Amino acid sequence: MIRIDNLKKLYHMGTVEVRALDGVTLDIAKGEFLGIMGASGSGKTTLLHMLGLLDEPSSGSILLDNTDVGKLTDYEKTMFRLYKLGYVFQDYALVPDLTVMENVSLPAMLRKDRDEEQIKADSYEILQKIGLCDRRDHLPRELSGGQQQRVSIARAMVNKPDILFADEPCANLDSENSRMVLELFREINEEFRQTIVMVSHEDWHKEYFHRIIRLKDGKVVSDGVNGNGEKAG
Amino acid sequence: MGKKELKVAFLLALRSLQRGSRSSVVLTVLIIAMCFTNMIFLPGLFNGIGQGIITQVVDYEVGNVLVGSKTGEQYVTDLDATLDLINGMPGVDRATPHFSKGATLKYRQRVLGVSVKAIKPGDEKFVSPLYTKMVAGSYLGEDDTGEVIIGQPVAGDATIKAEDEFQASLGGVRVGDSITFEYPNGYTKDYRVKGIYFTGWSSADNNVFVSWSDMEQVEGKPLDYADYITVKAKPGYDEKFIKDELLQYGVPGYVQTTGDLLEKSMGKVLQSFAIINMVSLIVGVIITTVVLFIVITIKTINSRRQIGILKAIGVDKEVIMHNYGFQVIIMALLGIFFGVILTALMGVYLAANPIVTPEWSATLYLTPMDYITNALILFFAAVVAGYVPAYQVSREDIQTAMRA
Ligand SMILES: Nc1ncnc2c1ncn2[C@@H]1O[C@H](COP(=O)(O)OP(=O)(O)O)[C@@H](O)[C@H]1O
Ligand SMILES: [Mg+2]
């Protein structure tokens, strides 16, 4: 599903060179629920942005579903994101002037292979899944943080993406809401065999992941179940 | 850009206007409305003044075409034949002669020098609506002699003392009163005031009128000459056409259209108007452009992260650009709409309460074309002003935008 080869990302801050990613090589299988963990500044977001086609690596390659995404044009990347990827941000990042329903439908409305009816059906279905159908006409600011994050997951899922990315989706939530969100990811993963790549730095999240990658200074320092170095079966 | 993309862009724009900062939207729309009004009001007023002057010049001075004396001659001669000739031409409604003579008018203690105009009342009615402007008494009959109609400013007001008058008058003449006229040739005669008129056109209101027959008595011979002849065109006939026709027929006189005369007398004024109009147009366009540019720039800067997120979830940059574009278009259309209403309301108000001065009166004179042109100019200025920042922000790369 995802094949990362010797991925590097350098930032130049004046004369100082920051190696945000320093040669990451990784394979992620379809249906995997992968956790990327590591201390702050270890390169987790940078890696996720590369995978989500939000940034370009300095060197190395990424194959998503056998497509070398480094070769795509700007427009093709946009379409790739629209058709194949879903993204959940730490701060929910919903459009504040759109209702829950409109936020969730937005990515579907842009797809050429979705008609009005299907957009409605898909949006309802995913709203049902996150349990916020009755709040569909509310604006994001009328919802709690946990609810907003669930809406943001619904928005990422409405197009049934090949891969779902989430960058510290629970960082702004209390543990109860965090658990709800993680349960939701687990359900989605199990129900649809959804590939999920999630960044987290909370140790207790690891019970949800099939496999855990630990980053340190832009390098993979461990890879396996519970971050112990063993691969999941 | 497909239909779906435009639809999404429009939805985003609409929701942003509906659910975003209301006050900023209302203010922006108001400013555009004001700019539109400002752009169109002054030119409309000047047009109104111009139109008012033209109408009055046509009504009370020259009709549509003026036949004056040939260069070097004092009068239009061979009058009867000339009038017959002109009146027989296609497109001519009526031609009528004017002949003036200075006279000293005496009434009670007052003495006033005025210009006495001789007209042929029957024909004059076809050319000038002055006969509809009688405020007392009645208009001249065709062969009235010893009777005069006078302008209200000449008649004056008995309640105002001579030294307090803005303009010298006879101090309160009323219909039926007798005024003594002394002509320079020594001829003196008492006239009965048959009527008093007021047109609002000062040069007409400062005259007195007598009939052609009466003037023949004053001159002591048949009047087969005139200062000038005024010609009224039939509806649908253009001044220029009549002028050319008169020239072709070899009318013995100097032929000018109202347009020719106005251009001579008002050309400079009209040029100044045109400059002022241009300035008010440019100011309106600049203010609108700057305001919209600032509003949209602020909007885009405040939503840079939002824009980054939208791109991250697969929204194309064109959609983002048109989102802001549509917001500007909607605000511009609303602004122009309210501007049109505001201007039209002022037009209605001014039509009911014209700005009146002794020289002219003005209403707002605006054709649909004026509205359309100004609306289009403002609209395009607005669209450019909005699309520039929208274009810029939509091209920003995702990383920069998301970290904002
Ligand atoms: N745009 C940037 N310019 C310079 N340095 C950056 C930029 N983005 C990230 N970095 C640096 O790259 C390193 C990794 O950052 P990041 O991937 O955000 O870490 P994490 O998400 O694990 O906290 C950090 O040292 C950070 O300061
Ligand atoms: Mg991070």
XYZ file of C-alpha atoms and ligand atoms in Angstrom:
665
model
C 0.000 0.000 0.000
C 2.691 2.479 1.094
C 6.355 2.082 0.293
C 8.811 4.649 1.597
C 12.413 4.510 0.492
C 15.241 6.422 2.163
C 13.123 9.507 2.691
C 14.953 12.663 3.744
C 13.787 16.155 4.489
C 16.185 18.957 5.268
C 15.247 22.420 6.429
C 17.713 25.248 6.129
C 17.424 27.843 8.840
C 20.067 30.352 7.848
C 23.304 28.429 8.136
C 21.831 25.704 10.351
C 20.585 22.560 8.660
C 17.744 20.665 10.334
C 17.361 17.030 9.354
C 13.652 16.635 10.021
C 13.688 13.231 8.287
C 16.925 11.405 7.959
C 16.547 8.368 5.745
C 13.229 6.718 6.570
C 12.506 3.416 4.843
C 9.169 1.790 5.555
C 6.441 -0.432 4.130
C 2.856 -0.117 5.278
C 0.382 -2.838 4.373
C -3.238 -2.447 3.426
C -5.560 -2.580 6.408
C -2.856 -1.720 8.887
C -3.501 0.645 11.797
C -0.065 2.171 12.206
C 1.026 4.455 15.001
C 3.913 6.852 14.516
C 5.278 7.814 17.897
C 8.164 9.831 19.162
C 9.090 12.913 21.092
C 8.187 16.372 19.980
C 10.403 17.483 17.103
C 11.274 13.926 16.088
C 9.812 14.365 12.592
C 6.388 12.738 12.941
C 4.435 15.581 11.330
C 7.034 15.972 8.625
C 6.707 12.296 7.711
C 2.932 12.432 7.717
C 2.944 15.546 5.526
C 5.188 13.769 3.027
C 2.849 10.783 2.949
C -0.173 13.035 2.654
C 1.406 14.872 -0.311
C 1.376 18.119 1.623
C 5.115 18.594 1.335
C 7.928 17.423 -0.878
C 10.870 15.373 0.348
C 14.422 16.561 -0.196
C 15.305 13.074 -1.428
C 13.964 9.538 -1.434
C 10.697 8.246 -2.822
C 7.167 7.410 -1.781
C 4.997 4.903 -3.582
C 1.316 5.072 -2.741
C -0.623 2.218 -4.279
C 2.201 1.762 -6.807
C 2.157 5.444 -7.821
C 5.430 7.309 -7.425
C 3.901 10.440 -5.980
C 7.088 12.450 -6.450
C 6.344 12.473 -10.181
C 2.844 13.901 -9.900
C 2.050 17.457 -10.929
C 0.501 19.859 -8.482
C -2.972 19.268 -9.845
C -2.514 15.499 -9.907
C -1.481 15.616 -6.250
C -4.614 17.561 -5.410
C -6.718 14.964 -7.189
C -4.781 12.154 -5.509
C -5.561 13.675 -2.135
C -9.201 14.087 -3.070
C -9.703 10.591 -4.433
C -7.362 8.440 -2.368
C -6.378 10.117 0.892
C -8.097 11.344 4.012
C -6.530 13.705 6.528
C -7.390 14.462 10.147
C -5.661 17.375 11.882
C -4.873 18.012 15.500
C -7.092 21.122 15.604
C -10.029 19.534 13.682
C -9.727 22.268 11.020
C -13.370 22.288 10.036
C -14.668 25.113 7.856
C -16.266 27.351 10.508
C -18.974 28.726 8.220
C -20.210 25.343 7.035
C -22.581 23.096 8.976
C -21.530 19.620 10.077
C -23.317 18.146 7.077
C -21.730 20.627 4.655
C -18.271 20.045 6.116
C -18.615 16.301 5.748
C -20.040 16.502 2.218
C -17.452 19.003 0.966
C -14.825 16.517 -0.308
C -17.558 14.367 -1.862
C -19.054 17.328 -3.692
C -15.830 17.821 -5.605
C -15.662 14.263 -6.908
C -16.695 13.698 -10.468
C -17.911 10.166 -9.669
C -20.437 11.209 -7.013
C -23.929 12.446 -7.729
C -26.066 14.443 -5.347
C -27.864 11.384 -4.080
C -24.756 9.442 -3.322
C -23.125 12.403 -1.593
C -26.155 12.617 0.681
C -26.217 8.896 1.351
C -22.469 8.699 2.045
C -22.563 11.735 4.323
C -25.497 10.342 6.301
C -23.870 6.991 6.603
C -20.620 8.357 7.991
C -22.457 10.809 10.277
C -24.380 7.863 11.645
C -21.121 6.050 12.203
C -19.698 8.927 14.264
C -23.020 9.305 16.041
C -23.638 12.967 15.147
C -26.499 12.677 12.692
C -28.733 14.796 14.888
C -26.138 17.577 14.931
C -25.813 17.754 11.127
C -27.201 21.289 10.849
C -25.035 22.678 13.615
C -21.967 24.804 13.045
C -18.603 23.477 14.290
C -18.442 26.132 17.029
C -21.626 24.708 18.508
C -19.922 21.342 19.094
C -17.428 20.161 21.694
C -13.833 19.454 20.712
C -14.403 15.705 20.700
C -17.479 16.094 18.517
C -15.615 18.386 16.129
C -12.814 15.869 15.819
C -15.317 13.128 15.020
C -16.804 15.378 12.313
C -13.329 15.911 10.964
C -12.854 12.137 10.811
C -16.181 11.846 9.010
C -14.997 14.445 6.498
C -11.810 12.465 5.917
C -13.777 9.228 5.551
C -16.679 10.347 3.360
C -14.824 9.536 0.147
C -13.766 6.130 1.501
C -10.078 6.896 1.036
C -7.382 4.288 0.520
C -5.383 5.693 3.402
C -6.445 7.771 6.374
C -3.841 10.029 7.991
C -4.243 11.564 11.426
C -1.757 13.920 13.061
C -2.163 13.834 16.852
C -5.965 13.826 16.579
C -6.344 13.519 20.348
C -3.850 16.150 21.408
C -6.576 18.707 22.182
C -8.963 16.228 23.788
C -9.426 14.897 27.296
C -8.893 11.195 27.821
C -12.577 10.313 27.561
C -12.947 12.042 24.224
C -9.583 10.679 23.114
C -10.787 7.184 23.811
C -13.954 7.821 21.814
C -11.924 9.015 18.846
C -9.517 6.087 19.072
C -12.422 3.647 19.299
C -13.823 5.234 16.199
C -10.551 4.739 14.350
C -10.450 1.145 15.486
C -14.004 0.533 14.288
C -13.295 2.116 10.934
C -10.157 0.076 10.596
C -11.892 -3.177 11.445
C -15.118 -2.563 9.591
C -13.681 -1.264 6.303
C -10.153 -2.707 6.572
C -9.164 0.927 6.426
C -5.430 1.663 6.348
C -4.767 4.248 9.052
C -1.521 6.077 9.773
C -1.767 8.014 12.993
C 0.749 10.183 14.789
C 0.673 10.248 18.563
C 2.938 10.924 21.446
C 0.667 9.543 24.151
C 1.970 6.241 25.331
C -1.405 4.775 26.224
C -2.597 5.094 22.597
C -0.355 2.224 21.607
C -2.879 -0.404 22.678
C -4.950 0.638 19.662
C -2.214 0.284 17.058
C -1.361 -2.891 15.154
C 2.123 -1.660 14.700
C 4.185 1.182 16.063
C 7.013 3.129 14.462
C 9.168 5.159 16.801
C 10.987 8.168 15.404
C 13.947 9.950 16.904
C 15.754 12.812 15.194
C 14.192 11.912 11.893
C 15.172 8.252 12.029
C 13.108 5.120 12.670
C 14.441 3.736 15.930
C 11.973 0.928 16.421
C 9.282 -0.815 14.437
C 6.900 -3.422 15.791
C 3.959 -4.277 17.999
C 3.907 -2.075 21.079
C 7.034 -0.376 19.812
C 9.199 -3.234 21.031
C 10.845 -3.931 17.761
C 8.785 -7.021 16.957
C 6.640 -6.957 13.842
C 2.967 -7.640 14.183
C 1.907 -11.014 12.904
C -13.047 24.404 -13.766
C -16.016 22.116 -13.864
C -19.530 22.748 -12.660
C -18.918 20.906 -9.399
C -15.905 23.035 -8.570
C -17.822 26.252 -9.238
C -20.705 24.969 -7.151
C -18.422 24.254 -4.204
C -16.687 27.626 -4.606
C -20.074 29.331 -4.623
C -21.249 27.410 -1.568
C -18.103 28.368 0.337
C -18.499 32.008 -0.705
C -22.170 32.178 0.187
C -21.709 30.545 3.591
C -18.760 32.777 4.383
C -20.882 35.840 3.681
C -23.927 34.462 5.493
C -22.183 33.102 8.555
C -18.938 35.053 8.675
C -18.602 38.610 9.904
C -21.934 40.226 9.054
C -20.831 43.726 9.887
C -17.892 43.540 7.524
C -20.167 42.382 4.712
C -22.754 45.071 5.404
C -20.068 47.731 5.586
C -18.446 46.621 2.357
C -21.763 46.536 0.531
C -22.568 49.979 1.893
C -19.259 51.396 0.730
C -19.785 49.996 -2.755
C -23.299 51.440 -2.801
C -21.918 54.823 -1.742
C -19.191 54.679 -4.352
C -21.744 53.872 -7.008
C -23.968 56.733 -5.904
C -21.010 59.063 -5.716
C -19.875 58.050 -9.186
C -23.220 58.613 -10.789
C -24.826 61.392 -8.743
C -22.714 64.379 -9.697
C -22.660 63.593 -13.414
C -26.408 62.977 -13.190
C -26.930 66.338 -11.560
C -24.788 68.098 -14.145
C -26.683 66.308 -16.873
C -29.871 67.440 -15.201
C -28.683 71.040 -15.180
C -27.600 70.699 -18.797
C -30.888 69.127 -19.819
C -32.799 71.805 -17.931
C -30.895 74.548 -19.705
C -31.343 72.902 -23.086
C -35.073 72.489 -22.540
C -35.433 76.116 -21.539
C -33.295 77.394 -24.374
C -35.461 75.396 -26.768
C -38.691 76.501 -25.107
C -38.015 80.157 -24.483
C -35.150 81.191 -26.748
C -34.647 79.498 -30.060
C -36.952 76.554 -30.631
C -34.985 73.931 -32.505
C -33.424 76.084 -35.174
C -32.684 79.797 -35.179
C -32.564 81.870 -38.338
C -30.670 85.078 -37.648
C -29.706 87.915 -39.942
C -26.981 87.372 -42.460
C -23.551 88.546 -41.489
C -23.327 92.312 -41.883
C -27.087 92.831 -41.913
C -29.250 93.966 -39.034
C -32.441 92.075 -39.824
C -33.835 89.025 -41.497
C -35.524 90.687 -44.443
C -38.333 89.727 -46.782
C -40.007 88.245 -43.744
C -43.393 87.085 -45.041
C -41.902 85.212 -47.971
C -39.204 83.677 -45.750
C -41.744 82.543 -43.153
C -43.919 81.020 -45.883
C -40.907 79.248 -47.294
C -39.848 77.777 -43.942
C -43.353 76.866 -42.853
C -43.782 74.923 -46.069
C -40.776 72.697 -45.490
C -41.188 69.088 -44.414
C -40.469 68.554 -40.738
C -41.110 72.167 -39.789
C -43.884 72.534 -37.257
C -43.887 76.321 -37.200
C -41.575 79.264 -37.809
C -42.241 82.503 -36.006
C -40.462 85.875 -35.992
C -39.135 87.928 -33.106
C -38.450 91.624 -33.108
C -37.293 93.551 -30.028
C -37.095 97.170 -29.233
C -35.860 98.821 -26.079
C -38.355 100.963 -24.199
C -38.676 102.859 -20.970
C -41.654 101.724 -18.914
C -43.295 104.047 -16.444
C -45.696 102.854 -13.772
C -46.625 105.077 -10.829
C -43.285 106.208 -9.404
C -41.240 103.498 -11.110
C -39.221 103.729 -14.309
C -37.689 100.651 -15.873
C -35.856 100.003 -19.119
C -36.828 96.703 -20.730
C -36.706 94.940 -24.027
C -40.124 94.817 -25.694
C -40.506 91.747 -27.859
C -42.923 91.598 -30.706
C -44.303 88.150 -31.508
C -47.042 86.635 -33.610
C -48.979 85.087 -30.715
C -50.808 82.475 -32.797
C -47.617 81.051 -34.260
C -45.581 81.650 -31.123
C -47.800 79.188 -29.266
C -46.521 76.423 -31.530
C -42.911 77.235 -30.760
C -42.822 78.339 -27.126
C -44.866 77.052 -24.194
C -44.712 80.463 -22.551
C -48.487 80.806 -23.004
C -48.889 77.947 -20.510
C -46.947 79.882 -17.887
C -49.407 82.661 -17.194
C -49.682 83.354 -13.487
C -52.327 86.060 -13.926
C -54.530 87.306 -16.744
C -54.182 85.804 -20.184
C -51.888 85.464 -23.151
C -51.755 87.897 -26.077
C -54.346 87.611 -28.846
C -53.200 87.695 -32.460
C -54.139 91.325 -33.173
C -54.105 92.813 -29.684
C -52.877 96.364 -29.711
C -52.221 98.465 -26.641
C -51.974 95.257 -24.640
C -48.884 93.705 -23.125
C -47.923 90.608 -21.172
C -45.054 90.997 -18.756
C -42.750 88.711 -16.833
C -43.322 88.443 -13.122
C -39.874 89.874 -12.212
C -40.713 92.932 -14.307
C -44.143 93.276 -12.694
C -42.516 93.125 -9.264
C -44.036 92.843 -5.830
C -45.855 95.735 -4.152
C -44.754 94.572 -0.704
C -41.059 95.040 -1.450
C -39.597 98.522 -1.367
C -37.592 99.641 -4.392
C -34.323 99.810 -2.476
C -34.771 96.290 -1.097
C -35.310 94.688 -4.466
C -32.916 92.061 -5.740
C -33.751 93.167 -9.229
C -35.390 96.426 -10.320
C -39.075 96.055 -11.178
C -42.185 98.106 -11.723
C -43.097 97.560 -8.100
C -46.238 95.468 -8.210
C -48.063 95.734 -11.497
C -51.340 93.829 -11.682
C -53.431 92.637 -14.575
C -55.529 95.520 -15.927
C -53.062 98.197 -14.821
C -51.787 100.685 -17.325
C -48.107 101.147 -18.100
C -46.632 103.934 -20.177
C -44.077 102.842 -22.790
C -41.624 105.360 -24.230
C -39.820 104.133 -27.324
C -36.495 105.650 -28.479
C -38.140 106.929 -31.666
C -40.313 109.208 -29.565
C -43.447 107.048 -29.781
C -45.256 106.887 -26.462
C -48.245 104.753 -25.618
C -50.166 103.425 -22.647
C -50.529 99.653 -22.513
C -53.002 97.649 -20.536
C -51.425 94.662 -18.780
C -53.226 91.639 -20.178
C -51.272 88.986 -18.384
C -48.298 88.182 -16.175
C -46.193 85.072 -16.743
C -43.394 83.262 -15.027
C -41.294 80.593 -16.760
C -38.310 80.255 -14.425
C -36.015 81.074 -17.359
C -34.719 84.493 -16.390
C -34.049 85.970 -19.798
C -37.647 85.262 -20.815
C -39.027 86.472 -17.511
C -37.260 89.825 -17.865
C -39.094 90.617 -21.091
C -42.429 92.045 -21.999
C -44.318 90.885 -25.085
C -46.547 92.748 -27.488
C -48.184 91.582 -30.696
C -46.676 92.018 -34.135
C -49.522 94.371 -35.137
C -48.817 96.557 -32.143
C -45.129 96.807 -33.032
C -46.105 97.819 -36.567
C -47.940 100.769 -35.021
C -44.817 101.619 -33.023
C -42.615 101.400 -36.094
C -45.201 103.262 -38.128
C -44.958 100.817 -41.043
C -45.541 97.139 -41.865
C -42.838 94.992 -40.241
C -41.440 92.865 -43.060
C -38.246 92.162 -41.175
C -37.270 90.548 -37.874
C -34.318 90.104 -35.525
C -34.592 86.378 -35.960
C -36.959 83.582 -36.672
C -37.367 80.634 -34.325
C -38.258 77.296 -35.900
C -39.895 74.361 -34.158
C -39.340 70.922 -35.644
C -42.102 68.358 -35.839
C -41.612 65.427 -33.482
C -39.189 62.910 -34.965
C -37.341 65.501 -37.019
C -33.847 66.234 -36.038
C -32.495 69.786 -35.708
C -29.667 69.068 -38.057
C -32.066 67.867 -40.707
C -34.060 71.093 -40.516
C -30.901 73.188 -40.628
C -29.624 71.407 -43.738
C -33.005 71.788 -45.349
C -33.083 75.509 -44.641
C -29.612 75.937 -46.061
C -30.567 73.931 -49.132
C -33.600 76.114 -49.764
C -31.372 79.155 -49.490
C -33.177 80.812 -46.600
C -31.865 84.375 -46.412
C -30.355 84.233 -42.959
C -27.770 82.706 -40.707
C -29.025 79.275 -39.644
C -28.001 77.616 -36.393
C -29.384 74.690 -34.436
C -29.888 74.836 -30.683
C -26.994 72.424 -30.454
C -24.729 74.836 -32.375
C -25.699 77.689 -30.086
C -25.274 75.684 -26.902
C -21.911 74.467 -27.966
C -20.776 78.017 -28.516
C -22.118 79.339 -25.252
C -21.686 76.309 -23.026
C -18.828 74.361 -24.583
C -16.419 75.420 -21.824
C -18.925 74.679 -19.103
C -19.639 71.247 -20.529
C -15.934 70.546 -20.675
C -15.589 71.410 -17.000
C -18.547 69.167 -16.232
C -16.900 66.354 -18.145
C -13.713 66.752 -16.132
C -15.587 66.772 -12.812
C -17.544 63.713 -13.930
C -14.357 61.917 -14.835
C -12.819 62.771 -11.481
C -15.832 61.492 -9.556
C -15.786 58.312 -11.639
C -12.117 57.694 -10.987
C -12.461 58.418 -7.274
C -15.375 55.988 -7.032
C -13.474 53.282 -8.844
C -10.352 53.777 -6.764
C -12.186 53.738 -3.434
C -14.098 50.616 -4.393
C -10.981 48.892 -5.635
C -8.967 49.745 -2.546
C -11.729 48.804 -0.107
C -12.404 45.462 -1.735
C -8.728 44.743 -2.076
C -8.240 45.370 1.639
C -11.345 43.447 2.679
C -10.415 40.390 0.638
C -6.746 40.593 1.568
C -7.640 40.634 5.262
C -10.070 37.791 4.717
C -7.500 35.672 2.949
C -4.748 36.433 5.441
C -7.047 35.480 8.304
C -7.910 32.224 6.630
C -4.520 31.136 5.370
C -4.454 28.076 7.571
C -8.029 27.320 6.558
C -6.968 27.547 2.923
C -4.042 25.211 3.579
C -6.403 22.705 5.181
C -8.837 22.871 2.277
C -6.010 22.167 -0.115
C -4.801 19.344 2.101
C -8.158 17.597 1.880
C -8.159 17.850 -1.905
C -9.801 21.187 -2.716
C -8.189 22.632 -5.834
C -6.666 26.108 -5.743
C -9.081 27.310 -8.420
C -11.976 26.522 -6.091
C -10.311 28.543 -3.363
C -9.677 31.466 -5.682
C -13.246 31.502 -6.958
C -14.545 31.238 -3.403
C -13.122 34.697 -2.714
C -13.965 35.814 -6.228
C -17.608 34.923 -5.692
C -17.636 36.727 -2.368
C -16.505 39.887 -4.126
C -18.963 39.390 -6.952
C -21.856 38.928 -4.540
C -20.869 41.972 -2.472
C -20.306 44.071 -5.589
C -23.686 43.091 -7.030
C -25.423 43.867 -3.753
C -23.550 47.162 -3.449
C -24.410 48.186 -6.980
C -28.017 47.116 -6.473
C -28.361 49.296 -3.382
C -26.440 52.065 -5.127
C -28.940 52.017 -7.979
C -31.843 52.132 -5.546
C -30.260 54.958 -3.574
C -29.572 56.970 -6.715
C -33.027 56.316 -8.102
C -34.587 57.443 -4.815
C -32.578 60.647 -4.915
C -33.684 61.078 -8.512
C -37.321 60.771 -7.452
C -36.756 63.214 -4.609
C -35.042 65.747 -6.862
C -37.740 65.390 -9.496
C -40.271 66.404 -6.852
C -37.994 69.050 -5.301
C -35.629 70.305 -7.994
C -32.670 72.421 -7.002
C -33.851 75.813 -8.262
C -31.774 78.921 -8.876
C -32.729 82.025 -10.843
C -30.573 80.764 -13.709
C -31.498 77.112 -13.878
C -33.220 74.318 -12.103
C -31.757 70.858 -11.827
C -33.069 67.375 -11.428
C -31.132 64.149 -11.726
C -30.899 63.219 -15.381
C -29.712 59.632 -15.806
C -30.465 57.252 -18.625
C -30.511 53.464 -18.133
C -27.291 53.494 -20.120
C -25.658 55.700 -17.444
C -26.643 53.189 -14.772
C -25.426 50.256 -16.831
C -22.085 51.803 -17.766
C -21.270 52.873 -14.223
C -22.422 49.550 -12.792
C -20.210 47.662 -15.228
C -17.175 49.842 -14.554
C -17.594 49.449 -10.801
C -18.276 45.741 -11.115
C -15.135 45.072 -13.102
C -13.061 47.199 -10.748
C -14.478 45.190 -7.846
C -13.797 41.852 -9.479
C -10.200 42.779 -10.254
C -9.705 44.098 -6.720
C -10.993 40.849 -5.259
C -9.357 38.384 -7.581
C -5.852 39.760 -7.159
C -5.485 38.770 -3.473
C -7.622 35.663 -4.063
C -5.278 34.553 -6.819
C -2.210 35.226 -4.695
C -3.413 33.353 -1.643
C -4.683 30.425 -3.669
C -1.206 29.869 -5.164
C 0.532 29.768 -1.810
C 2.022 26.362 -1.050
C 0.310 24.155 1.480
C 3.129 24.137 4.007
C 3.366 27.927 4.215
C -0.394 28.240 4.389
C -0.884 25.572 7.038
C 1.792 26.934 9.303
C 0.248 30.419 9.196
N 9.141 24.603 8.041
C 10.132 24.258 8.841
N 11.255 24.982 8.842
C 12.300 24.634 9.646
N 12.281 23.588 10.458
C 11.199 22.822 10.497
C 10.054 23.124 9.685
N 9.128 22.193 9.937
C 9.650 21.352 10.854
N 10.883 21.735 11.182
C 11.755 21.065 12.110
O 11.797 19.698 11.777
C 11.837 18.912 12.945
C 10.675 17.934 12.933
O 9.487 18.617 13.095
P 8.053 17.927 13.162
O 7.970 16.953 12.054
O 7.022 18.962 13.222
O 8.135 17.174 14.530
P 6.982 16.448 15.379
O 5.757 16.466 14.613
O 7.504 15.073 15.640
O 6.889 17.208 16.670
C 11.796 19.865 14.104
O 13.114 20.057 14.595
C 11.229 21.127 13.535
O 11.746 22.239 14.223
Mg 3.842 17.240 15.063
